[in-house]
DNA sequence: CTGAAAGCGCTTACAG
DNA sequence: CTGAAAGCGCTTACAG
């Protein structure tokens, strides 16, 4: 999204505000459809078009008095600079593309909010590239990223071996990977310690006495899912316990996947006593599945999530999960990208920032029934 | 968002695809940072720049053979037209702005998905303007809507008496109001029958015998909240029942609001036997509140939502609610806007499309304890 | 401190 | 069917 905030727009209800310009404009714009450009403003202010351009961008070289005159004229006319022309001429629209997945998964809005806020603070607008499975237009989406309307890209849904990031990099587009990374691709990235977080989560289950641990993991082509699995294995190995392959299911990061796979697991002759879920939305599906089978959580089965989205703390869920510091991660990624775009940073090796992932104990994990 | 879908991007993992162009480009682009324009392609294909422009937009006047030659050259060079230049020259970027509220409320993603899909199908990219309460930049957001990067706007969060829509209209920007409308503003709008839906919901409660009905309504400056209240009053009047003002709370459309106000209502000396919530997210907060007080739903209190977001049917909620046909509404609004933009429709009076809102009975409403 | 002019990379009459 | 040229509305050296 060129996510902007219209909060203040609405907040301005009934006051002078956005509409003041429009009102003031009418006496000077007899024809409503007459386009107002910097030339119009120049004429009105009695200066050259170049001076208008400079004044409005607060170029220190223009005299304060002149700037004032230009700004007044611009306000009277309700002038808004044409961003297309300005971006074309300056070769930058201060616009960043953010690639996210299905917004229906609360994880992405949670990550997006801080990204948007930070980027906006730095003067960038953000255009959202939302993954949709039902409309096939990959080349289209890629082209929109490469059509010069975007100055840099934040990818939150990188898939292992996906050519997207590599293509963008070859095209010279500043790029930062957030949340998921790609093996052997030397670009900036901001991730959390998925492996460590999974170790903490798994250990918690083991300490409570769980031995038959089920898993509804995310897609194996994502670094997050792979690293979380690795963390689970680490914790298991430390206790000399083997993961029962029959209890491991792979699915998408969705409620549907959590629901279906958990139902399958719970209907096994010898069901797991705890289920480690790929992320929170999967865990919500798992909780739903348990409920649909009258299996109590955590008395009959423990459920562990990953992410700690806001919903996780709702009373109906009180999900025990591994928390990722969304805000800090988003902020760090936004800053990294801005640095690359603003050329403060040499084209150099990819930088990496790893944030801790910590266990948050709530009410969906307990000791196994014995 | 210029929401695009990267689904296929990722789907293209490892195949030839997006990166094929990049690969093929290298022999022809010794300097990676050399910008490739339509002139580069013209030289490569041995035609004029105008012909390149025409060929690539499939102008029927260019000979098939020429078109082929140009397309081949473009592919070899990995050429992607500069959308800024193209939009500036053609005065249209086929881009629509969609103003939504906090994406954290699942209602908006649910509405956004079909909007995005439909618009994309029609060749528009969509830029999301997401309302944020924590960053004050109303004029900023308005300017971004008016800076010529947007050809039309879909507003889903119009607030009664908000100047936004009026300003946009005065600026001549094609505009469609979706979900909420503004009194006395003659613009296109697509809404659901909020009043009728509320009547159906309230009647359901009355038929079950509820007489002390509590309300956690949405903001009074939204048409949705006001119309739903009117519907409730209609149903009450028909039965000659008066609404107890002490049981009516106004809040935002948020979990937090539903939670807090419901806790207050439930701790009253004589609490309501049913609570009509402003929308689903408020209802989820209400369910959480009941749970936090060990009040059973629906045995001790009935809870009714509005919207029927996907989460409403999750097992943990099984929320009885009033369903709005999101997809159809979104599609209708997208089409209406596209018509305005494409000038198929005269500047004329605002058109209105109203969709039915229907009661969906699930498990959060039952007879009152007697 | 300000202006005239070139240029950003396209689209689109206007000729031919 | 194709090309030369003007123009979209800005930014930014280059002069003064």
XYZ file of C-alpha atoms (C1' of nucleotides) in Angstrom:
772
model
C 0.000 0.000 0.000
C 0.972 3.475 -0.388
C -0.364 3.228 2.964
C -1.002 6.635 4.214
C -3.087 7.599 7.062
C -6.378 9.201 6.658
C -6.839 9.335 10.379
C -6.314 13.027 10.566
C -8.418 13.487 7.487
C -11.382 12.134 9.304
C -10.376 13.728 12.534
C -10.649 17.061 10.813
C -14.427 16.620 10.612
C -16.204 19.860 10.196
C -13.230 22.003 11.036
C -11.250 24.074 8.650
C -8.675 21.727 7.370
C -8.308 19.840 4.157
C -11.307 21.568 2.666
C -10.054 25.025 3.407
C -7.795 24.867 0.388
C -10.584 23.720 -1.821
C -12.796 26.527 -0.664
C -10.153 29.158 -1.119
C -9.363 27.787 -4.514
C -12.668 28.498 -6.126
C -12.288 32.236 -6.692
C -9.066 31.567 -8.533
C -10.130 28.545 -10.488
C -13.147 29.456 -12.555
C -12.974 26.186 -14.448
C -12.940 23.320 -12.008
C -11.192 21.083 -14.490
C -8.392 23.500 -15.311
C -5.186 21.858 -14.196
C -3.084 23.865 -11.809
C 0.639 23.442 -12.305
C 3.737 25.113 -11.015
C 3.350 27.532 -13.930
C -0.004 28.665 -12.651
C 1.502 29.261 -9.261
C 4.468 31.070 -10.814
C 2.166 33.473 -12.614
C 0.095 34.028 -9.488
C 3.161 34.682 -7.353
C 4.988 36.697 -9.963
C 8.084 34.511 -10.045
C 9.541 31.933 -12.405
C 8.461 28.334 -12.475
C 11.876 27.200 -11.223
C 11.507 29.402 -8.193
C 8.152 27.868 -7.425
C 9.699 24.444 -7.569
C 12.513 25.467 -5.269
C 10.383 27.389 -2.837
C 7.936 24.576 -2.350
C 10.687 22.131 -1.591
C 12.143 24.566 0.911
C 15.364 25.044 -0.987
C 17.525 27.179 1.336
C 18.607 29.329 -1.576
C 15.264 31.031 -1.983
C 14.665 34.119 0.035
C 12.265 33.725 2.917
C 10.037 36.468 1.573
C 9.850 34.840 -1.840
C 9.113 31.463 -0.334
C 6.270 32.968 1.610
C 4.810 34.585 -1.477
C 4.973 31.345 -3.416
C 3.434 29.347 -0.621
C 0.587 31.773 -0.313
C -0.094 31.612 -4.016
C 0.048 27.836 -3.932
C -2.379 27.711 -1.052
C -4.771 30.127 -2.712
C -4.792 27.989 -5.829
C -5.029 24.724 -3.968
C -1.925 23.579 -5.772
C -0.675 20.058 -5.227
C 2.553 19.172 -7.071
C 2.214 16.424 -9.630
C 4.110 13.575 -8.040
C 4.458 11.747 -11.321
C 6.352 14.618 -12.891
C 8.369 15.234 -9.807
C 9.371 11.602 -9.464
C 10.234 11.370 -13.115
C 12.417 14.432 -13.025
C 14.128 13.639 -9.761
C 14.387 9.900 -10.347
C 12.869 9.125 -6.992
C 9.345 9.032 -5.726
C 10.385 8.131 -2.224
C 8.231 5.077 -2.506
C 8.928 1.678 -1.118
C 7.268 -1.564 -2.100
C 6.382 -4.020 0.629
C 5.698 -7.574 -0.408
C 3.431 -9.339 2.039
C 1.317 -12.424 1.895
C -2.402 -12.808 2.307
C -3.516 -9.985 4.584
C -6.109 -12.292 6.009
C -3.381 -13.752 8.169
C -3.115 -11.310 11.103
C 0.630 -11.728 11.131
C 1.047 -9.491 8.125
C -1.030 -6.548 9.262
C 0.856 -6.730 12.544
C 4.144 -6.526 10.749
C 2.891 -4.013 8.243
C 1.684 -1.434 10.712
C 5.086 -0.633 12.174
C 6.726 -0.848 8.757
C 4.304 1.662 7.428
C 4.683 3.978 10.386
C 8.435 4.001 10.315
C 8.670 4.448 6.575
C 6.137 7.235 6.611
C 8.079 8.946 9.339
C 11.067 8.922 7.049
C 9.065 10.426 4.245
C 8.425 7.324 2.195
C 5.114 6.171 0.944
C 4.575 2.463 0.929
C 2.967 0.451 -1.792
C 1.746 -2.923 -0.782
C 2.243 -5.952 -2.950
C -0.113 -8.484 -1.488
C 0.210 -12.051 -2.443
C -2.921 -13.583 -3.817
C -3.138 -17.155 -4.837
C -6.211 -16.788 -6.974
C -4.879 -14.371 -9.548
C -1.947 -15.445 -11.624
C 0.168 -12.518 -12.701
C 3.684 -13.028 -11.507
C 5.390 -11.241 -14.335
C 2.905 -8.452 -13.863
C 3.720 -8.011 -10.216
C 7.414 -8.151 -10.920
C 7.062 -5.526 -13.594
C 5.236 -3.242 -11.249
C 8.182 -3.531 -8.923
C 10.566 -2.702 -11.747
C 8.624 0.026 -13.498
C 10.486 2.813 -11.686
C 7.586 3.659 -9.428
C 9.363 1.892 -6.581
C 12.689 2.939 -5.066
C 13.257 -0.053 -2.867
C 11.606 -3.231 -1.715
C 10.920 -4.882 1.586
C 10.137 -8.554 1.117
C 8.460 -10.329 4.005
C 7.471 -13.484 2.185
C 10.662 -14.621 0.554
C 10.581 -18.241 -0.276
C 13.697 -20.368 -0.361
C 14.952 -20.520 -3.930
C 12.491 -17.888 -5.101
C 14.008 -15.854 -7.939
C 12.198 -12.664 -6.934
C 14.787 -11.278 -4.581
C 17.649 -12.234 -6.832
C 16.006 -10.602 -9.823
C 15.370 -7.408 -7.908
C 18.948 -7.335 -6.760
C 20.286 -7.868 -10.252
C 18.160 -4.971 -11.364
C 19.872 -2.858 -8.756
C 16.798 -2.246 -6.637
C 17.593 -1.678 -2.958
C 16.239 -4.670 -1.138
C 15.741 -5.865 2.412
C 14.431 -9.242 3.456
C 12.281 -9.182 6.556
C 11.014 -12.178 8.479
C 12.182 -14.760 5.989
C 15.501 -15.043 4.206
C 16.967 -16.921 1.297
C 19.938 -19.244 1.510
C 23.073 -17.976 -0.084
C 21.571 -14.694 -1.198
C 23.779 -11.944 0.071
C 21.288 -9.191 0.803
C 20.284 -7.221 3.869
C 17.977 -9.083 6.181
C 16.159 -8.700 9.441
C 14.908 -11.828 11.088
C 14.191 -13.242 14.487
C 15.961 -16.173 16.034
C 13.421 -18.718 14.874
C 15.607 -21.626 15.776
C 16.293 -20.358 19.266
C 12.642 -19.540 19.792
C 11.622 -23.015 18.745
C 14.194 -24.499 21.109
C 12.683 -22.520 23.962
C 9.186 -23.610 23.035
C 10.094 -27.250 22.608
C 12.056 -27.288 25.840
C 9.022 -25.968 27.640
C 6.997 -28.911 26.357
C 9.718 -31.387 27.245
C 10.114 -30.039 30.730
C 6.443 -30.534 31.329
C 6.902 -34.147 30.374
C 5.649 -34.261 26.811
C 7.233 -36.989 24.737
C 4.796 -37.509 21.904
C 4.995 -34.140 20.228
C 3.030 -33.440 17.088
C 3.931 -30.745 14.609
C 1.846 -28.775 12.157
C 4.651 -26.966 10.439
C 4.607 -24.244 7.818
C 5.786 -24.600 4.226
C 9.177 -26.251 3.972
C 10.244 -23.691 1.407
C 10.284 -20.918 3.992
C 13.278 -20.230 6.177
C 11.028 -19.638 9.179
C 9.466 -23.069 9.041
C 12.757 -24.778 8.390
C 14.546 -22.988 11.216
C 11.749 -23.652 13.671
C 11.891 -27.321 12.804
C 15.630 -27.258 13.331
C 15.097 -25.727 16.762
C 12.665 -28.464 17.665
C 15.173 -31.079 16.583
C 17.875 -29.385 18.643
C 15.757 -29.565 21.767
C 14.772 -33.138 21.056
C 18.323 -34.272 20.429
C 19.461 -32.741 23.675
C 17.076 -35.077 25.433
C 17.807 -37.996 23.163
C 14.270 -38.097 21.930
C 13.393 -38.843 18.337
C 10.687 -37.003 16.469
C 7.992 -39.372 15.271
C 7.656 -38.609 11.563
C 4.056 -39.778 11.636
C 3.235 -36.840 13.859
C 4.685 -34.198 11.575
C 2.391 -32.506 9.086
C 3.319 -29.790 6.650
C 0.843 -27.154 5.565
C 0.435 -23.508 4.770
C 0.480 -20.785 7.386
C -3.292 -20.724 7.718
C -6.144 -21.463 10.056
C -7.395 -24.042 7.631
C -4.120 -25.927 7.675
C -3.950 -25.898 11.467
C -7.517 -27.085 11.702
C -7.291 -29.928 9.259
C -3.924 -31.325 10.282
C -4.724 -31.098 13.969
C -7.946 -32.992 13.485
C -5.990 -35.690 11.718
C -3.398 -35.840 14.465
C -5.958 -35.932 17.256
C -7.826 -38.785 15.648
C -4.752 -40.967 15.510
C -4.905 -44.134 17.598
C -2.089 -42.764 19.703
C -2.401 -38.997 19.370
C 0.297 -36.525 20.394
C 0.030 -34.930 23.831
C 1.249 -31.610 22.499
C 1.234 -29.908 19.128
C 3.836 -27.443 18.052
C 2.304 -25.159 15.450
C 4.023 -23.371 12.589
C 2.672 -20.031 13.749
C -0.191 -18.472 15.666
C -2.789 -18.633 12.956
C -2.075 -22.330 12.577
C -2.388 -22.648 16.340
C -5.798 -20.986 16.267
C -6.858 -23.579 13.733
C -5.469 -26.269 16.022
C -7.447 -24.937 18.975
C -10.556 -24.929 16.823
C -9.883 -28.499 15.763
C -9.502 -29.626 19.362
C -12.732 -27.933 20.257
C -14.522 -29.530 17.322
C -13.502 -32.937 18.678
C -14.228 -32.082 22.282
C -10.585 -32.390 23.113
C -9.680 -29.980 25.890
C -6.735 -27.570 25.704
C -4.416 -27.927 27.540
C -5.791 -30.799 29.619
C -5.975 -33.261 26.734
C -3.551 -31.619 24.347
C -1.142 -28.722 24.616
C -0.848 -26.244 21.802
C 2.076 -23.958 21.129
C 2.123 -21.120 18.615
C 4.754 -18.833 17.138
C 4.614 -15.059 16.492
C 2.504 -13.717 19.333
C 0.060 -11.736 17.231
C -2.320 -9.482 19.193
C -5.113 -12.070 19.047
C -2.952 -14.562 20.880
C -3.628 -12.779 24.143
C -7.401 -12.722 23.711
C -9.256 -14.537 26.450
C -10.678 -17.167 24.118
C -7.189 -18.176 23.090
C -4.675 -17.235 25.758
C -2.175 -18.869 23.474
C 1.205 -19.927 24.744
C 3.529 -18.916 21.969
C 6.951 -17.672 20.967
C 7.017 -13.933 20.625
C 8.786 -12.060 17.881
C 9.494 -8.365 18.407
C 7.459 -7.207 15.402
C 7.847 -3.547 15.913
C 11.568 -3.546 16.390
C 12.076 -5.867 13.473
C 9.918 -3.765 11.220
C 11.599 -0.582 12.285
C 15.048 -2.031 11.782
C 14.158 -3.280 8.313
C 12.626 0.024 7.310
C 15.729 1.878 8.408
C 18.056 -0.515 6.665
C 16.158 -0.072 3.450
C 16.066 3.699 3.754
C 19.827 3.721 4.220
C 20.355 1.722 1.074
C 18.064 3.960 -0.898
C 19.586 7.145 0.373
C 22.962 5.759 -0.660
C 24.324 6.207 2.784
C 25.383 2.643 2.474
C 27.829 1.408 -0.119
C 26.792 -1.423 -2.318
C 28.384 -3.994 -0.090
C 27.749 -7.297 1.541
C 24.304 -7.939 2.961
C 23.904 -6.956 6.569
C 21.997 -9.111 9.005
C 20.090 -8.252 12.123
C 18.707 -11.029 14.295
C 16.196 -10.403 17.046
C 15.519 -12.736 19.940
C 12.340 -14.806 19.974
C 11.056 -15.468 23.454
C 8.594 -17.874 24.964
C 5.380 -16.359 26.318
C 3.569 -18.715 28.641
C -0.190 -18.426 28.699
C -2.837 -21.106 28.940
C -2.647 -23.532 26.056
C 0.274 -25.561 27.303
C 0.198 -27.802 30.359
C 1.531 -31.152 31.469
C 0.429 -34.216 29.487
C -2.353 -36.393 30.862
C -0.660 -39.321 32.398
C -1.557 -0.675 -1.596
C -0.605 -1.032 -5.112
C -1.560 -4.387 -4.089
C -0.210 -6.747 -6.579
C 0.230 -10.370 -6.236
C 3.547 -11.928 -5.873
C 1.957 -15.323 -5.696
C 3.066 -16.278 -9.109
C 6.427 -14.716 -8.447
C 7.032 -17.153 -5.735
C 5.352 -19.904 -7.633
C 7.927 -19.447 -10.332
C 10.591 -20.791 -7.989
C 13.532 -22.114 -9.830
C 11.865 -22.170 -13.193
C 12.595 -19.915 -16.058
C 10.363 -16.985 -15.468
C 10.956 -13.574 -14.107
C 14.669 -14.127 -14.008
C 14.864 -15.288 -17.566
C 14.697 -11.715 -18.724
C 17.405 -10.674 -16.363
C 19.635 -13.451 -17.541
C 19.090 -12.726 -21.176
C 19.655 -9.072 -20.544
C 23.234 -9.320 -19.435
C 24.880 -9.751 -22.834
C 23.143 -6.584 -23.976
C 23.629 -4.494 -20.880
C 27.298 -4.334 -20.083
C 26.745 -1.707 -17.396
C 24.200 -2.971 -14.919
C 23.230 0.554 -13.973
C 22.662 1.759 -17.515
C 19.000 2.679 -17.768
C 17.097 0.958 -20.517
C 14.448 3.132 -22.121
C 12.238 2.896 -25.142
C 15.098 4.490 -27.082
C 17.377 1.604 -26.229
C 14.758 -0.789 -27.455
C 14.201 1.287 -30.593
C 17.873 1.104 -31.479
C 17.982 -2.610 -30.784
C 14.909 -3.283 -32.887
C 15.816 -0.852 -35.622
C 12.646 1.205 -35.402
C 11.675 4.594 -34.013
C 10.934 5.256 -30.391
C 7.282 5.988 -31.193
C 6.928 2.615 -32.782
C 8.326 0.945 -29.707
C 5.769 2.741 -27.607
C 2.947 1.697 -29.905
C 4.073 -1.859 -30.366
C 4.387 -2.505 -26.674
C 0.893 -1.241 -26.016
C -0.410 -3.461 -28.796
C -1.568 -0.583 -30.951
C -3.422 -2.239 -33.839
C -1.748 0.081 -36.307
C 1.659 -1.524 -35.997
C 2.361 -4.408 -38.276
C 2.448 -7.788 -36.596
C 5.978 -8.413 -37.796
C 7.193 -5.114 -36.396
C 5.467 -5.732 -33.100
C 7.192 -9.066 -32.840
C 10.569 -7.544 -33.523
C 10.057 -4.865 -30.905
C 8.847 -7.329 -28.324
C 11.826 -9.546 -28.892
C 14.195 -6.643 -28.492
C 12.407 -5.549 -25.343
C 12.629 -9.013 -23.884
C 16.290 -9.351 -24.734
C 17.004 -6.071 -22.999
C 14.784 -6.797 -20.024
C 12.965 -3.581 -20.742
C 10.225 -2.458 -18.367
C 8.450 0.775 -19.354
C 8.853 3.627 -16.912
C 5.378 3.907 -15.442
C 6.028 7.385 -14.147
C 6.733 8.714 -17.610
C 3.899 6.777 -19.117
C 1.404 7.982 -16.542
C 2.583 11.547 -16.891
C 2.275 11.499 -20.641
C -1.044 9.709 -20.767
C -2.560 11.413 -17.734
C -3.545 8.128 -16.194
C -1.690 5.550 -14.238
C -4.690 3.308 -13.908
C -4.287 3.500 -10.196
C -7.005 3.609 -7.608
C -6.669 4.668 -4.002
C -8.521 2.699 -1.375
C -9.014 4.323 1.983
C -9.407 1.775 4.743
C -9.130 1.890 8.476
C -6.784 0.048 10.760
C -5.937 -3.205 9.002
C -5.805 -4.879 12.354
C -9.572 -5.088 12.221
C -10.245 -8.187 10.081
C -13.180 -6.464 8.474
C -10.941 -4.386 6.267
C -8.739 -7.118 4.888
C -11.916 -9.041 4.138
C -13.280 -6.145 2.181
C -9.965 -5.295 0.640
C -9.257 -8.682 -0.868
C -12.166 -8.682 -3.291
C -11.665 -4.986 -4.058
C -8.098 -5.655 -4.976
C -8.934 -8.684 -7.054
C -11.643 -7.001 -9.040
C -9.648 -3.851 -9.653
C -6.619 -5.778 -10.700
C -8.733 -7.775 -13.092
C -9.730 -4.507 -14.704
C -6.131 -3.426 -15.015
C -5.930 -1.066 -12.086
C -3.336 -1.123 -9.414
C -4.546 -0.260 -5.969
C -2.807 1.948 -3.494
C -3.891 1.542 0.055
C -4.440 4.487 2.323
C -4.589 2.956 5.766
C -5.899 4.953 8.619
C -3.582 5.205 11.528
C -4.489 6.999 14.675
C -0.969 7.391 15.937
C 0.459 9.480 13.146
C -1.069 12.842 12.453
C -0.718 13.791 8.821
C -4.134 14.459 7.395
C -3.095 17.074 4.902
C -0.302 14.795 3.869
C -2.619 11.927 3.140
C -5.017 14.180 1.302
C -2.200 15.526 -0.820
C -1.110 12.077 -1.755
C -4.607 11.466 -2.990
C -4.501 14.660 -5.018
C -0.970 14.493 -6.375
C -2.087 12.947 -9.663
C -0.778 9.524 -8.801
C -4.344 8.396 -8.169
C -7.133 8.250 -10.759
C -10.000 7.513 -8.440
C -10.766 6.742 -4.836
C -12.722 4.111 -2.988
C -13.492 5.253 0.543
C -14.554 2.582 3.000
C -14.243 4.627 6.165
C -16.215 7.749 5.420
C -17.300 9.488 8.535
C -20.462 11.541 8.701
C -19.582 15.158 8.069
C -16.018 14.305 7.099
C -14.748 16.782 4.500
C -12.569 14.212 2.758
C -15.089 12.939 0.277
C -16.398 16.381 -0.459
C -12.911 17.717 -1.067
C -12.076 14.884 -3.402
C -15.279 15.441 -5.305
C -14.643 19.147 -5.652
C -11.248 18.304 -7.043
C -12.989 16.245 -9.661
C -11.549 12.953 -8.513
C -13.830 9.980 -9.303
C -15.095 8.700 -6.002
C -17.121 5.819 -4.641
C -18.160 5.347 -1.048
C -18.199 1.757 0.104
C -19.598 0.440 3.369
C -20.254 3.842 4.901
C -21.870 6.884 3.355
C -22.226 10.559 4.115
C -25.521 12.353 4.546
C -26.421 14.727 1.784
C -23.314 14.038 -0.252
C -24.416 13.107 -3.718
C -21.792 10.583 -4.750
C -21.801 6.952 -5.801
C -22.136 4.529 -2.969
C -22.355 0.844 -2.260
C -23.659 -0.176 1.102
C -25.549 -2.954 2.779
C -28.926 -2.640 4.394
C -27.552 -2.003 7.851
C -30.878 -0.963 9.221
C -32.682 -4.010 7.877
C -29.927 -6.291 9.100
C -30.143 -4.811 12.560
C -33.910 -5.257 12.547
C -33.441 -8.940 11.737
C -30.850 -9.340 14.468
C -32.877 -7.515 17.084
C -36.021 -9.391 16.179
C -34.183 -12.643 16.695
C -33.295 -11.572 20.211
C -36.836 -10.397 20.925
C -38.365 -13.588 19.659
C -36.202 -15.566 22.023
C -37.625 -13.462 24.843
C -34.867 -10.961 25.483
C -36.129 -7.690 26.921
C -33.067 -6.201 28.586
C -30.898 -5.682 25.559
C -27.511 -4.075 25.926
C -25.689 -2.358 23.081
C -22.032 -1.758 22.427
C -22.378 0.380 19.380
C -19.796 1.786 17.000
C -18.920 5.456 16.586
C -21.994 7.642 16.202
C -20.299 9.534 13.394
C -20.489 6.534 11.079
C -23.535 5.768 8.997
C -23.209 2.070 9.741
C -23.482 2.512 13.480
C -26.286 5.008 13.197
C -28.315 2.854 10.817
C -27.835 -0.251 12.907
C -29.086 1.639 15.939
C -32.088 2.787 13.945
C -32.816 -0.811 13.017
C -32.696 -1.841 16.635
C -35.113 0.951 17.531
C -37.430 -0.125 14.731
C -37.607 -3.648 16.068
C -38.058 -2.432 19.620
C -40.823 -0.004 18.686
C -42.705 -2.724 16.884
C -42.881 -4.583 20.175
C -43.473 -1.475 22.205
C -40.292 -1.925 24.105
C -38.093 0.979 25.108
C -34.333 0.841 24.915
C -32.744 1.374 28.313
C -30.232 4.165 27.738
C -28.148 2.887 30.624
C -27.440 -0.241 28.610
C -26.151 1.573 25.538
C -22.412 2.187 25.228
C -20.643 3.853 22.370
C -17.119 2.929 21.386
C -14.826 2.347 18.466
C -15.042 -0.662 16.201
C -12.441 -2.598 18.137
C -11.890 -5.611 20.330
C -10.822 -3.335 23.120
C -14.073 -1.395 23.011
C -16.178 -4.540 22.995
C -14.197 -5.943 25.876
C -14.311 -2.927 28.118
C -17.918 -1.921 27.575
C -19.175 -5.467 27.892
C -17.376 -5.907 31.180
C -19.054 -2.747 32.407
C -22.462 -3.927 31.261
C -22.083 -7.381 32.747
C -21.101 -5.984 36.114
C -24.226 -3.910 36.360
C -26.598 -4.789 39.193
C -29.172 -5.764 36.597
C -27.134 -6.734 33.538
C -28.579 -7.174 30.045
C -29.489 -10.680 28.916
C -28.245 -9.983 25.416
C -25.725 -7.624 23.892
C -25.989 -6.308 20.398
C -22.521 -5.433 19.189
C -21.488 -2.795 16.693
C -19.679 -5.341 14.572
C -17.906 -8.672 14.797
C -14.657 -7.433 16.215
C -16.573 -5.728 18.987
C -18.460 -8.973 19.518
C -15.200 -10.869 19.896
C -14.222 -8.425 22.590
C -17.604 -8.976 24.221
C -17.127 -12.744 24.205
C -13.717 -12.250 25.768
C -15.222 -10.009 28.418
C -17.869 -12.565 29.281
C -15.229 -15.231 29.564
C -13.077 -13.046 31.772
C -16.009 -12.738 34.167
C -17.010 -16.382 33.939
C -20.247 -15.419 32.313
C -21.324 -18.107 29.853
C -22.313 -17.372 26.268
C -25.127 -17.814 25.391
C -26.473 -19.346 28.607
C -25.898 -16.244 30.721
C -25.718 -13.648 28.007
C -26.360 -13.675 24.286
C -24.006 -11.882 21.933
C -24.797 -10.714 18.443
C -22.294 -9.386 15.936
C -22.450 -7.674 12.563
C -20.381 -8.310 9.403
C -19.733 -12.033 9.447
C -15.987 -11.886 8.969
C -14.292 -15.232 8.353
C -13.284 -15.556 12.006
C -16.925 -15.455 13.056
C -17.362 -19.041 11.978
C -14.334 -20.326 13.874
C -15.198 -22.934 16.482
C -14.084 -20.793 19.393
C -16.545 -18.102 18.419
C -19.378 -19.574 16.362
C -20.723 -16.068 16.396
C -24.325 -15.349 15.562
C -24.126 -12.286 13.392
C -25.565 -10.310 10.521
C -23.810 -11.092 7.301
C -22.858 -8.541 4.690
C -22.034 -9.786 1.188
C -18.462 -8.450 1.194
C -17.423 -9.787 -2.129
C -20.407 -8.574 -4.057
C -20.254 -5.196 -2.422
C -16.577 -4.842 -3.141
C -16.981 -5.946 -6.707
C -19.869 -3.593 -7.287
C -17.946 -0.664 -5.860
C -14.860 -1.449 -7.899
C -16.903 -1.571 -11.073
C -18.724 1.623 -10.289
C -15.446 3.406 -9.769
C -13.911 1.992 -12.915
C -16.908 3.236 -14.898
C -16.492 6.728 -13.549
C -12.808 6.752 -14.314
C -13.226 5.388 -17.789
C -15.747 8.150 -18.391
C -18.372 5.719 -19.428
C -20.529 7.480 -16.953
C -21.480 11.115 -17.213
C -20.804 13.366 -14.303
C -24.250 12.923 -12.902
C -26.087 12.244 -9.712
C -24.590 9.717 -7.348
C -25.766 6.185 -7.854
C -26.584 3.905 -4.978
C -26.445 0.158 -4.621
C -27.774 -1.474 -1.484
C -27.116 -5.086 -0.632
C -29.159 -7.163 1.795
C -27.757 -7.961 5.233
C -28.921 -11.283 6.557
C -28.950 -12.945 9.943
C -26.650 -15.938 10.373
C -27.560 -18.011 13.404
C -24.730 -19.781 15.111
C -24.069 -20.346 18.803
C -23.747 -17.082 20.683
C -27.412 -16.279 20.914
C -29.932 -18.236 22.931
C -32.953 -17.619 25.121
C -32.439 -15.515 28.234
C -32.051 -17.213 31.601
C -35.367 -16.923 33.218
C 18.940 34.723 -4.775
C 16.481 33.962 -9.394
C 15.553 32.729 -14.313
C 16.013 30.313 -18.923
C 16.608 25.974 -20.660
C 17.505 21.140 -20.954
C 15.943 16.813 -19.702
C 13.356 12.849 -17.133
C 10.876 8.790 -20.517
C 6.968 8.237 -22.113
C 2.187 9.297 -25.362
C 0.004 11.153 -29.106
C -1.507 14.219 -32.609
C 0.403 15.348 -37.136
C 2.543 14.164 -41.467
C 3.696 11.142 -44.816
C 2.024 1.418 -41.140
C 5.903 4.476 -39.318
C 8.613 8.625 -37.919
C 9.685 13.435 -36.178
C 8.254 16.445 -32.847
C 5.651 18.521 -29.209
C 4.240 18.028 -24.687
C 3.061 15.871 -19.898
C 4.863 18.859 -15.194
C 8.296 18.681 -12.732
C 13.968 19.057 -11.212
C 18.371 20.752 -11.748
C 22.657 22.162 -13.634
C 24.118 26.523 -15.708
C 24.283 31.508 -15.903
C 23.907 35.740 -14.030
